[in-house]
Amino acid sequence: MKNKQIEYIRAILILMIIFYHYTYRFEEIFDISTINFYTLSLWGEIGVACFFIISGYFIFPKRNQELHPIIHLGKRISRLYPSYLLCVTLCFLSIQCFGLENRPVDWWTYVCNLFMINGFIGVNYIDGAHWYLTYLILFNVIVALLTLIGNKIKLKDAKFKLKRTVLLMFWLLLNVLVLGLSNKIPILVHFYKLLGNKYVYYLYVGICLKGLLTKEEQKHKLEYHVLLLISLVMILLTNNLIMLISVIIFSSMLTKFIQGKFQLPESKVLWELGKLSYVLYLIHQNIGYQIILYLTNHFGEHSLLYAIITLGIMILASWIIHSVFDAPIQSVFDKYWSKKECQTKNDNPLEMI
């Protein structure tokens, strides 16, 4: 069951990102300067950071779910990948048919994007916004690997499994160490990307919030506070003070929402938009740019009205994709993974750490 408040937050965040792309970022890319959108210059980065925080909060399964790490990873990827395949294909075909200034793509780029290897081998994204998904899936893969390691490594006490917080500390400190050495050993920059780049610090904020708010994790409260402190320091060092303040404010608000201490008013619009937020994120940028460029070429200089019109068109397109493709295919996957979970429980499931 989806949490309505989380869906409302997702809806607000996706609107922040889209208006950033359709205003400040659009004028920056296409060298247009008709309106001063500078106040929106950080909306995109703040919005994506907040999405990573939410993803971190939900990246581990619930303690009462006896899921094999690979099954949990499969569920996450099957939720993300099918819609990505469709949307990246639509973006590619749209650029092939109608073109997009300064953003040409070819078939090799398309193939690399299909398998999500482009971000690690220097090939451009078909849609620049898709870098987020590369890291989101990377984080889920790393979490699954850490979980498997925690299940396999045992000390003398056979009941002991390596604590989640120890593995999380290892991942975070390795990331920080590689970042520090990358200036002297440039090749380590690629390894830093594989460890999550600077975006892993936002993910850790969400993971730590979940640990601090979960009753079963209270015995590890100190470790989560240390992880959170390191993550916040790294956000400041790799970004700026504004980003740090934004993350702290959002994290405090998210905590209040989760605890039920503060609630946004009921909103059918935000609820529906929240459900569409993932597909909308995947499809909104380059196709949206094509629409705005068409409007500016035929009806005059860039304006906020064009952004609003394009947003409406993209919401409609996302609703169609969600209704015709995403929802039906997710229903199939839900049934498949339910069967796999039952088989695992009847077998000998590996506990999550």
mmCIF file of C-alpha atoms in Angstrom:
data_model
loop_
_atom_site.group_PDB
_atom_site.id
_atom_site.type_symbol
_atom_site.label_atom_id
_atom_site.label_comp_id
_atom_site.label_asym_id
_atom_site.label_seq_id
_atom_site.Cartn_x
_atom_site.Cartn_y
_atom_site.Cartn_z
ATOM 1 C CA MET A 1 0.000 0.000 0.000
ATOM 2 C CA LYS A 2 1.479 3.316 -1.062
ATOM 3 C CA ASN A 3 1.983 6.026 1.552
ATOM 4 C CA LYS A 4 -0.066 9.011 0.422
ATOM 5 C CA GLN A 5 2.225 11.554 2.050
ATOM 6 C CA ILE A 6 5.266 10.099 0.266
ATOM 7 C CA GLU A 7 3.371 10.246 -3.042
ATOM 8 C CA TYR A 8 2.492 13.886 -2.381
ATOM 9 C CA ILE A 9 6.165 14.639 -1.735
ATOM 10 C CA ARG A 10 7.179 12.841 -4.943
ATOM 11 C CA ALA A 11 4.649 14.933 -6.866
ATOM 12 C CA ILE A 12 6.075 18.181 -5.495
ATOM 13 C CA LEU A 13 9.657 17.086 -6.201
ATOM 14 C CA ILE A 14 8.936 16.080 -9.806
ATOM 15 C CA LEU A 15 7.313 19.466 -10.411
ATOM 16 C CA MET A 16 10.420 21.184 -9.036
ATOM 17 C CA ILE A 17 12.668 19.171 -11.362
ATOM 18 C CA ILE A 18 10.487 19.720 -14.427
ATOM 19 C CA PHE A 19 10.173 23.463 -13.941
ATOM 20 C CA TYR A 20 13.948 23.633 -13.472
ATOM 21 C CA HIS A 21 14.460 21.776 -16.774
ATOM 22 C CA TYR A 22 11.830 23.755 -18.677
ATOM 23 C CA THR A 23 13.051 27.166 -17.490
ATOM 24 C CA TYR A 24 16.590 27.679 -16.224
ATOM 25 C CA ARG A 25 18.136 24.550 -17.764
ATOM 26 C CA PHE A 26 16.351 25.034 -21.107
ATOM 27 C CA GLU A 27 17.675 28.570 -21.476
ATOM 28 C CA GLU A 28 21.144 27.438 -20.416
ATOM 29 C CA ILE A 29 21.317 24.616 -22.993
ATOM 30 C CA PHE A 30 19.822 26.484 -25.941
ATOM 31 C CA ASP A 31 21.442 29.846 -25.151
ATOM 32 C CA ILE A 32 18.155 31.666 -24.708
ATOM 33 C CA SER A 33 17.796 34.488 -22.209
ATOM 34 C CA THR A 34 14.315 35.952 -22.175
ATOM 35 C CA ILE A 35 13.359 35.478 -18.525
ATOM 36 C CA ASN A 36 15.534 35.458 -15.422
ATOM 37 C CA PHE A 37 14.999 31.975 -14.021
ATOM 38 C CA TYR A 38 18.111 32.050 -11.834
ATOM 39 C CA THR A 39 16.057 31.512 -8.682
ATOM 40 C CA LEU A 40 15.222 28.036 -10.052
ATOM 41 C CA SER A 41 18.855 27.109 -10.720
ATOM 42 C CA LEU A 42 19.105 24.683 -7.781
ATOM 43 C CA TRP A 43 15.601 23.232 -8.007
ATOM 44 C CA GLY A 44 16.730 20.316 -10.148
ATOM 45 C CA GLU A 45 19.650 19.315 -7.951
ATOM 46 C CA ILE A 46 17.646 19.704 -4.747
ATOM 47 C CA GLY A 47 14.755 17.714 -6.195
ATOM 48 C CA VAL A 48 16.973 14.813 -7.286
ATOM 49 C CA ALA A 49 18.808 14.820 -3.934
ATOM 50 C CA CYS A 50 15.470 14.514 -2.135
ATOM 51 C CA PHE A 51 14.456 11.634 -4.420
ATOM 52 C CA PHE A 52 17.682 9.841 -3.467
ATOM 53 C CA ILE A 53 16.886 10.388 0.222
ATOM 54 C CA ILE A 54 13.449 8.815 -0.240
ATOM 55 C CA SER A 55 15.030 5.925 -2.180
ATOM 56 C CA GLY A 56 17.519 5.389 0.641
ATOM 57 C CA TYR A 57 14.722 5.215 3.174
ATOM 58 C CA PHE A 58 13.025 2.382 1.266
ATOM 59 C CA ILE A 59 16.046 0.632 -0.271
ATOM 60 C CA PHE A 60 16.189 -2.191 2.294
ATOM 61 C CA PRO A 61 13.207 -4.535 2.689
ATOM 62 C CA LYS A 62 11.238 -4.561 5.911
ATOM 63 C CA ARG A 63 12.723 -6.672 8.678
ATOM 64 C CA ASN A 64 9.725 -8.988 8.688
ATOM 65 C CA GLN A 65 10.159 -9.818 4.996
ATOM 66 C CA GLU A 66 12.166 -13.008 4.517
ATOM 67 C CA LEU A 67 13.405 -12.153 1.052
ATOM 68 C CA HIS A 68 16.515 -13.462 -0.624
ATOM 69 C CA PRO A 69 18.622 -10.402 -1.594
ATOM 70 C CA ILE A 70 18.482 -11.368 -5.262
ATOM 71 C CA ILE A 71 14.692 -11.573 -5.151
ATOM 72 C CA HIS A 72 14.535 -8.141 -3.535
ATOM 73 C CA LEU A 73 16.896 -6.779 -6.201
ATOM 74 C CA GLY A 74 14.832 -8.404 -8.940
ATOM 75 C CA LYS A 75 11.677 -6.770 -7.606
ATOM 76 C CA ARG A 76 13.306 -3.351 -7.604
ATOM 77 C CA ILE A 77 14.787 -3.661 -11.089
ATOM 78 C CA SER A 78 11.569 -5.056 -12.562
ATOM 79 C CA ARG A 79 9.819 -2.026 -11.134
ATOM 80 C CA LEU A 80 12.280 0.404 -12.731
ATOM 81 C CA TYR A 81 13.585 -1.148 -15.941
ATOM 82 C CA PRO A 82 10.537 -1.878 -18.191
ATOM 83 C CA SER A 83 9.294 1.715 -18.173
ATOM 84 C CA TYR A 84 12.838 2.933 -18.705
ATOM 85 C CA LEU A 85 13.202 0.737 -21.810
ATOM 86 C CA LEU A 86 10.003 2.131 -23.285
ATOM 87 C CA CYS A 87 10.737 5.763 -22.425
ATOM 88 C CA VAL A 88 14.353 5.734 -23.622
ATOM 89 C CA THR A 89 13.143 4.204 -26.893
ATOM 90 C CA LEU A 90 10.469 6.884 -27.288
ATOM 91 C CA CYS A 91 13.046 9.608 -26.599
ATOM 92 C CA PHE A 92 15.444 8.089 -29.143
ATOM 93 C CA LEU A 93 12.755 7.807 -31.850
ATOM 94 C CA SER A 94 11.541 11.331 -31.157
ATOM 95 C CA ILE A 95 15.033 12.785 -31.632
ATOM 96 C CA GLN A 96 15.620 10.631 -34.712
ATOM 97 C CA CYS A 97 12.366 11.838 -36.293
ATOM 98 C CA PHE A 98 12.273 15.489 -35.246
ATOM 99 C CA GLY A 99 15.832 16.269 -34.147
ATOM 100 C CA LEU A 100 16.993 18.233 -31.132
ATOM 101 C CA GLU A 101 19.541 21.017 -31.326
ATOM 102 C CA ASN A 102 22.862 20.234 -29.581
ATOM 103 C CA ARG A 103 21.652 16.742 -28.631
ATOM 104 C CA PRO A 104 22.100 14.331 -31.563
ATOM 105 C CA VAL A 105 21.963 10.584 -30.867
ATOM 106 C CA ASP A 106 22.923 7.499 -32.884
ATOM 107 C CA TRP A 107 22.206 3.784 -32.674
ATOM 108 C CA TRP A 108 25.346 3.021 -30.654
ATOM 109 C CA THR A 109 24.251 5.580 -28.070
ATOM 110 C CA TYR A 110 20.825 3.957 -28.014
ATOM 111 C CA VAL A 111 22.236 0.454 -27.431
ATOM 112 C CA CYS A 112 24.506 1.679 -24.622
ATOM 113 C CA ASN A 113 21.566 3.474 -23.020
ATOM 114 C CA LEU A 114 19.399 0.341 -23.233
ATOM 115 C CA PHE A 115 21.893 -1.557 -21.083
ATOM 116 C CA MET A 116 22.679 1.488 -18.910
ATOM 117 C CA ILE A 117 26.419 1.201 -19.451
ATOM 118 C CA ASN A 118 26.756 4.578 -21.161
ATOM 119 C CA GLY A 119 27.332 6.500 -17.949
ATOM 120 C CA PHE A 120 30.389 4.392 -17.147
ATOM 121 C CA ILE A 121 32.027 4.322 -20.608
ATOM 122 C CA GLY A 122 31.686 7.981 -21.611
ATOM 123 C CA VAL A 123 28.701 7.641 -23.966
ATOM 124 C CA ASN A 124 26.061 10.362 -23.750
ATOM 125 C CA TYR A 125 22.622 9.802 -22.281
ATOM 126 C CA ILE A 126 19.787 9.938 -24.807
ATOM 127 C CA ASP A 127 17.922 11.930 -22.193
ATOM 128 C CA GLY A 128 20.148 13.719 -19.717
ATOM 129 C CA ALA A 129 17.731 13.115 -16.850
ATOM 130 C CA HIS A 130 18.292 9.358 -17.053
ATOM 131 C CA TRP A 131 21.602 9.513 -15.181
ATOM 132 C CA TYR A 132 19.523 9.351 -11.987
ATOM 133 C CA LEU A 133 18.209 5.893 -12.868
ATOM 134 C CA THR A 134 21.732 4.591 -13.540
ATOM 135 C CA TYR A 135 22.723 5.399 -9.978
ATOM 136 C CA LEU A 136 19.441 4.233 -8.500
ATOM 137 C CA ILE A 137 19.876 0.754 -9.988
ATOM 138 C CA LEU A 138 23.581 0.779 -9.071
ATOM 139 C CA PHE A 139 22.642 1.479 -5.435
ATOM 140 C CA ASN A 140 20.179 -1.409 -5.417
ATOM 141 C CA VAL A 141 22.832 -3.753 -6.826
ATOM 142 C CA ILE A 142 25.362 -2.683 -4.172
ATOM 143 C CA VAL A 143 22.796 -3.112 -1.388
ATOM 144 C CA ALA A 144 22.019 -6.646 -2.645
ATOM 145 C CA LEU A 145 25.754 -7.482 -2.699
ATOM 146 C CA LEU A 146 26.259 -6.109 0.822
ATOM 147 C CA THR A 147 23.305 -8.147 2.022
ATOM 148 C CA LEU A 148 24.711 -11.321 0.460
ATOM 149 C CA ILE A 149 28.085 -10.621 2.079
ATOM 150 C CA GLY A 150 26.410 -10.060 5.434
ATOM 151 C CA ASN A 151 24.601 -13.372 5.098
ATOM 152 C CA LYS A 152 27.715 -15.316 4.105
ATOM 153 C CA ILE A 153 30.393 -13.952 6.416
ATOM 154 C CA LYS A 154 30.113 -15.492 9.865
ATOM 155 C CA LEU A 155 32.324 -15.407 12.931
ATOM 156 C CA LYS A 156 32.727 -18.248 15.436
ATOM 157 C CA ASP A 157 29.138 -17.857 16.536
ATOM 158 C CA ALA A 158 27.204 -19.398 13.642
ATOM 159 C CA LYS A 159 24.194 -17.238 14.467
ATOM 160 C CA PHE A 160 26.168 -14.057 13.983
ATOM 161 C CA LYS A 161 25.842 -12.195 10.718
ATOM 162 C CA LEU A 162 27.869 -9.130 9.855
ATOM 163 C CA LYS A 163 25.837 -6.126 10.904
ATOM 164 C CA ARG A 164 24.260 -3.964 8.254
ATOM 165 C CA THR A 165 25.780 -0.816 9.785
ATOM 166 C CA VAL A 166 29.317 -2.295 9.534
ATOM 167 C CA LEU A 167 28.855 -2.984 5.831
ATOM 168 C CA LEU A 168 27.329 0.440 5.275
ATOM 169 C CA MET A 169 30.279 2.058 7.053
ATOM 170 C CA PHE A 170 32.686 0.096 4.829
ATOM 171 C CA TRP A 171 30.908 1.263 1.646
ATOM 172 C CA LEU A 172 30.802 4.895 2.786
ATOM 173 C CA LEU A 173 34.412 5.076 3.972
ATOM 174 C CA LEU A 174 35.651 3.328 0.828
ATOM 175 C CA ASN A 175 33.786 5.932 -1.234
ATOM 176 C CA VAL A 176 35.372 8.772 0.757
ATOM 177 C CA LEU A 177 38.852 7.208 0.533
ATOM 178 C CA VAL A 178 38.630 6.729 -3.235
ATOM 179 C CA LEU A 179 37.439 10.321 -3.645
ATOM 180 C CA GLY A 180 40.411 11.565 -1.633
ATOM 181 C CA LEU A 181 42.897 9.522 -3.678
ATOM 182 C CA SER A 182 41.375 10.300 -7.070
ATOM 183 C CA ASN A 183 43.299 13.580 -7.355
ATOM 184 C CA LYS A 184 46.589 11.673 -7.197
ATOM 185 C CA ILE A 185 45.360 8.589 -9.065
ATOM 186 C CA PRO A 186 42.969 9.822 -11.783
ATOM 187 C CA ILE A 187 41.844 6.320 -12.783
ATOM 188 C CA LEU A 188 40.119 6.053 -9.399
ATOM 189 C CA VAL A 189 37.508 8.525 -10.654
ATOM 190 C CA HIS A 190 35.845 5.623 -12.479
ATOM 191 C CA PHE A 191 35.867 3.516 -9.308
ATOM 192 C CA TYR A 192 34.356 6.458 -7.423
ATOM 193 C CA LYS A 193 31.458 6.452 -9.890
ATOM 194 C CA LEU A 194 30.937 2.723 -9.315
ATOM 195 C CA LEU A 195 30.776 3.388 -5.581
ATOM 196 C CA GLY A 196 27.950 5.874 -6.095
ATOM 197 C CA ASN A 197 29.746 9.158 -6.731
ATOM 198 C CA LYS A 198 28.608 12.064 -4.545
ATOM 199 C CA TYR A 199 24.997 10.931 -4.817
ATOM 200 C CA VAL A 200 25.552 8.071 -2.381
ATOM 201 C CA TYR A 201 25.664 10.613 0.466
ATOM 202 C CA TYR A 202 22.027 11.542 -0.174
ATOM 203 C CA LEU A 203 21.103 7.865 -0.237
ATOM 204 C CA TYR A 204 22.810 7.417 3.134
ATOM 205 C CA VAL A 205 20.754 10.211 4.647
ATOM 206 C CA GLY A 206 17.617 8.236 3.785
ATOM 207 C CA ILE A 207 19.109 4.949 5.018
ATOM 208 C CA CYS A 208 20.074 6.569 8.322
ATOM 209 C CA LEU A 209 16.642 8.128 8.783
ATOM 210 C CA LYS A 210 15.078 4.684 8.335
ATOM 211 C CA GLY A 211 17.527 3.169 10.830
ATOM 212 C CA LEU A 212 16.900 5.874 13.413
ATOM 213 C CA LEU A 213 13.107 5.648 13.041
ATOM 214 C CA THR A 214 12.874 1.838 13.074
ATOM 215 C CA LYS A 215 12.343 0.241 16.482
ATOM 216 C CA GLU A 216 14.379 -2.877 15.654
ATOM 217 C CA GLU A 217 17.397 -0.734 14.712
ATOM 218 C CA GLN A 218 17.582 1.316 17.910
ATOM 219 C CA LYS A 219 20.478 -0.769 19.243
ATOM 220 C CA HIS A 220 22.510 0.567 16.311
ATOM 221 C CA LYS A 221 21.478 4.175 16.890
ATOM 222 C CA LEU A 222 25.045 5.396 17.457
ATOM 223 C CA GLU A 223 26.297 3.832 14.212
ATOM 224 C CA TYR A 224 23.484 5.452 12.227
ATOM 225 C CA HIS A 225 24.252 8.844 13.769
ATOM 226 C CA VAL A 226 27.916 8.479 12.765
ATOM 227 C CA LEU A 227 26.949 7.448 9.211
ATOM 228 C CA LEU A 228 24.562 10.391 8.997
ATOM 229 C CA LEU A 229 27.179 12.863 10.236
ATOM 230 C CA ILE A 230 29.786 11.641 7.722
ATOM 231 C CA SER A 231 27.216 11.853 4.921
ATOM 232 C CA LEU A 232 26.216 15.418 5.795
ATOM 233 C CA VAL A 233 29.865 16.507 5.970
ATOM 234 C CA MET A 234 30.506 14.953 2.541
ATOM 235 C CA ILE A 235 27.430 16.688 1.091
ATOM 236 C CA LEU A 236 28.905 19.992 2.233
ATOM 237 C CA LEU A 237 32.376 19.191 0.855
ATOM 238 C CA THR A 238 31.170 17.889 -2.527
ATOM 239 C CA ASN A 239 28.370 20.437 -3.024
ATOM 240 C CA ASN A 240 27.704 23.624 -1.106
ATOM 241 C CA LEU A 241 26.091 25.019 2.035
ATOM 242 C CA ILE A 242 22.747 25.592 0.295
ATOM 243 C CA MET A 243 22.504 21.904 -0.623
ATOM 244 C CA LEU A 244 23.398 20.868 2.927
ATOM 245 C CA ILE A 245 20.738 23.143 4.414
ATOM 246 C CA SER A 246 18.182 21.901 1.864
ATOM 247 C CA VAL A 247 18.940 18.258 2.726
ATOM 248 C CA ILE A 248 18.643 18.927 6.473
ATOM 249 C CA ILE A 249 15.333 20.758 6.038
ATOM 250 C CA PHE A 250 13.901 18.066 3.769
ATOM 251 C CA SER A 251 15.082 15.259 6.065
ATOM 252 C CA SER A 252 13.447 16.949 9.045
ATOM 253 C CA MET A 253 10.199 17.357 7.110
ATOM 254 C CA LEU A 254 10.305 13.752 5.848
ATOM 255 C CA THR A 255 10.768 12.538 9.420
ATOM 256 C CA LYS A 256 7.693 14.502 10.522
ATOM 257 C CA PHE A 257 5.651 13.076 7.625
ATOM 258 C CA ILE A 258 6.685 9.503 8.415
ATOM 259 C CA GLN A 259 5.997 9.905 12.131
ATOM 260 C CA GLY A 260 2.596 11.407 11.337
ATOM 261 C CA LYS A 261 3.438 14.641 13.164
ATOM 262 C CA PHE A 262 2.754 16.703 10.045
ATOM 263 C CA GLN A 263 0.484 15.867 7.136
ATOM 264 C CA LEU A 264 -0.199 17.553 3.829
ATOM 265 C CA PRO A 265 -3.924 18.030 3.134
ATOM 266 C CA GLU A 266 -5.674 15.398 1.010
ATOM 267 C CA SER A 267 -5.082 16.050 -2.686
ATOM 268 C CA LYS A 268 -6.308 13.874 -5.526
ATOM 269 C CA VAL A 269 -4.089 15.812 -7.941
ATOM 270 C CA LEU A 270 -0.892 15.249 -5.946
ATOM 271 C CA TRP A 271 -1.802 11.606 -5.361
ATOM 272 C CA GLU A 272 -2.204 10.903 -9.078
ATOM 273 C CA LEU A 273 0.847 12.961 -9.995
ATOM 274 C CA GLY A 274 2.901 11.102 -7.399
ATOM 275 C CA LYS A 275 1.954 7.768 -8.981
ATOM 276 C CA LEU A 276 3.032 9.123 -12.382
ATOM 277 C CA SER A 277 6.235 10.733 -11.097
ATOM 278 C CA TYR A 278 8.609 7.965 -12.221
ATOM 279 C CA VAL A 279 7.335 7.714 -15.802
ATOM 280 C CA LEU A 280 7.023 11.500 -15.969
ATOM 281 C CA TYR A 281 10.641 11.874 -14.912
ATOM 282 C CA LEU A 282 11.789 9.416 -17.580
ATOM 283 C CA ILE A 283 10.013 11.078 -20.474
ATOM 284 C CA HIS A 284 9.775 14.772 -19.660
ATOM 285 C CA GLN A 285 13.129 16.297 -20.580
ATOM 286 C CA ASN A 286 14.198 15.976 -24.225
ATOM 287 C CA ILE A 287 10.710 15.492 -25.661
ATOM 288 C CA GLY A 288 9.667 18.458 -23.543
ATOM 289 C CA TYR A 289 12.528 20.496 -25.000
ATOM 290 C CA GLN A 290 11.346 19.621 -28.509
ATOM 291 C CA ILE A 291 7.859 20.898 -27.705
ATOM 292 C CA ILE A 292 9.142 24.136 -26.126
ATOM 293 C CA LEU A 293 11.468 24.782 -29.071
ATOM 294 C CA TYR A 294 8.533 24.268 -31.445
ATOM 295 C CA LEU A 295 6.469 26.778 -29.459
ATOM 296 C CA THR A 296 9.270 29.354 -29.366
ATOM 297 C CA ASN A 297 9.896 28.991 -33.112
ATOM 298 C CA HIS A 298 6.226 29.389 -34.054
ATOM 299 C CA PHE A 299 4.701 31.597 -31.353
ATOM 300 C CA GLY A 300 7.437 33.850 -30.027
ATOM 301 C CA GLU A 301 10.081 33.977 -27.321
ATOM 302 C CA HIS A 302 10.342 31.505 -24.478
ATOM 303 C CA SER A 303 7.932 32.040 -21.605
ATOM 304 C CA LEU A 304 6.651 30.323 -18.487
ATOM 305 C CA LEU A 305 3.416 29.588 -20.353
ATOM 306 C CA TYR A 306 5.285 27.261 -22.731
ATOM 307 C CA ALA A 307 6.648 25.344 -19.739
ATOM 308 C CA ILE A 308 3.134 24.928 -18.330
ATOM 309 C CA ILE A 309 1.694 23.791 -21.685
ATOM 310 C CA THR A 310 4.533 21.287 -22.144
ATOM 311 C CA LEU A 311 4.088 20.012 -18.599
ATOM 312 C CA GLY A 312 0.417 19.320 -19.335
ATOM 313 C CA ILE A 313 1.309 17.386 -22.493
ATOM 314 C CA MET A 314 3.949 15.340 -20.646
ATOM 315 C CA ILE A 315 1.558 14.521 -17.795
ATOM 316 C CA LEU A 316 -0.969 13.241 -20.349
ATOM 317 C CA ALA A 317 1.730 11.165 -22.080
ATOM 318 C CA SER A 318 2.868 9.757 -18.718
ATOM 319 C CA TRP A 319 -0.690 8.834 -17.773
ATOM 320 C CA ILE A 320 -1.100 6.938 -21.056
ATOM 321 C CA ILE A 321 2.209 5.075 -20.586
ATOM 322 C CA HIS A 322 1.341 4.274 -16.976
ATOM 323 C CA SER A 323 -2.157 3.044 -17.809
ATOM 324 C CA VAL A 324 -1.396 1.111 -20.996
ATOM 325 C CA PHE A 325 2.096 -0.213 -20.232
ATOM 326 C CA ASP A 326 3.484 0.325 -16.740
ATOM 327 C CA ALA A 327 0.522 -0.724 -14.572
ATOM 328 C CA PRO A 328 -0.300 -3.911 -16.544
ATOM 329 C CA ILE A 329 3.314 -5.092 -16.697
ATOM 330 C CA GLN A 330 3.835 -4.372 -12.991
ATOM 331 C CA SER A 331 0.774 -6.487 -12.237
ATOM 332 C CA VAL A 332 2.418 -9.397 -14.055
ATOM 333 C CA PHE A 333 5.689 -8.898 -12.180
ATOM 334 C CA ASP A 334 3.882 -8.655 -8.829
ATOM 335 C CA LYS A 335 2.323 -12.080 -9.385
ATOM 336 C CA TYR A 336 5.659 -13.535 -10.479
ATOM 337 C CA TRP A 337 7.568 -12.233 -7.456
ATOM 338 C CA SER A 338 4.801 -13.314 -5.080
ATOM 339 C CA LYS A 339 5.259 -16.886 -6.313
ATOM 340 C CA LYS A 340 9.043 -16.604 -5.949
ATOM 341 C CA GLU A 341 8.657 -15.325 -2.381
ATOM 342 C CA CYS A 342 6.426 -18.282 -1.478
ATOM 343 C CA GLN A 343 8.948 -20.711 -2.962
ATOM 344 C CA THR A 344 11.772 -19.047 -1.030
ATOM 345 C CA LYS A 345 9.892 -19.206 2.267
ATOM 346 C CA ASN A 346 9.180 -22.891 1.760
ATOM 347 C CA ASP A 347 12.820 -23.501 0.939
ATOM 348 C CA ASN A 348 15.516 -22.020 3.189
ATOM 349 C CA PRO A 349 15.481 -18.253 2.841
ATOM 350 C CA LEU A 350 18.547 -16.182 3.533
ATOM 351 C CA GLU A 351 17.692 -13.621 6.167
ATOM 352 C CA MET A 352 18.246 -10.002 5.407
ATOM 353 C CA ILE A 353 20.919 -8.463 7.583
#
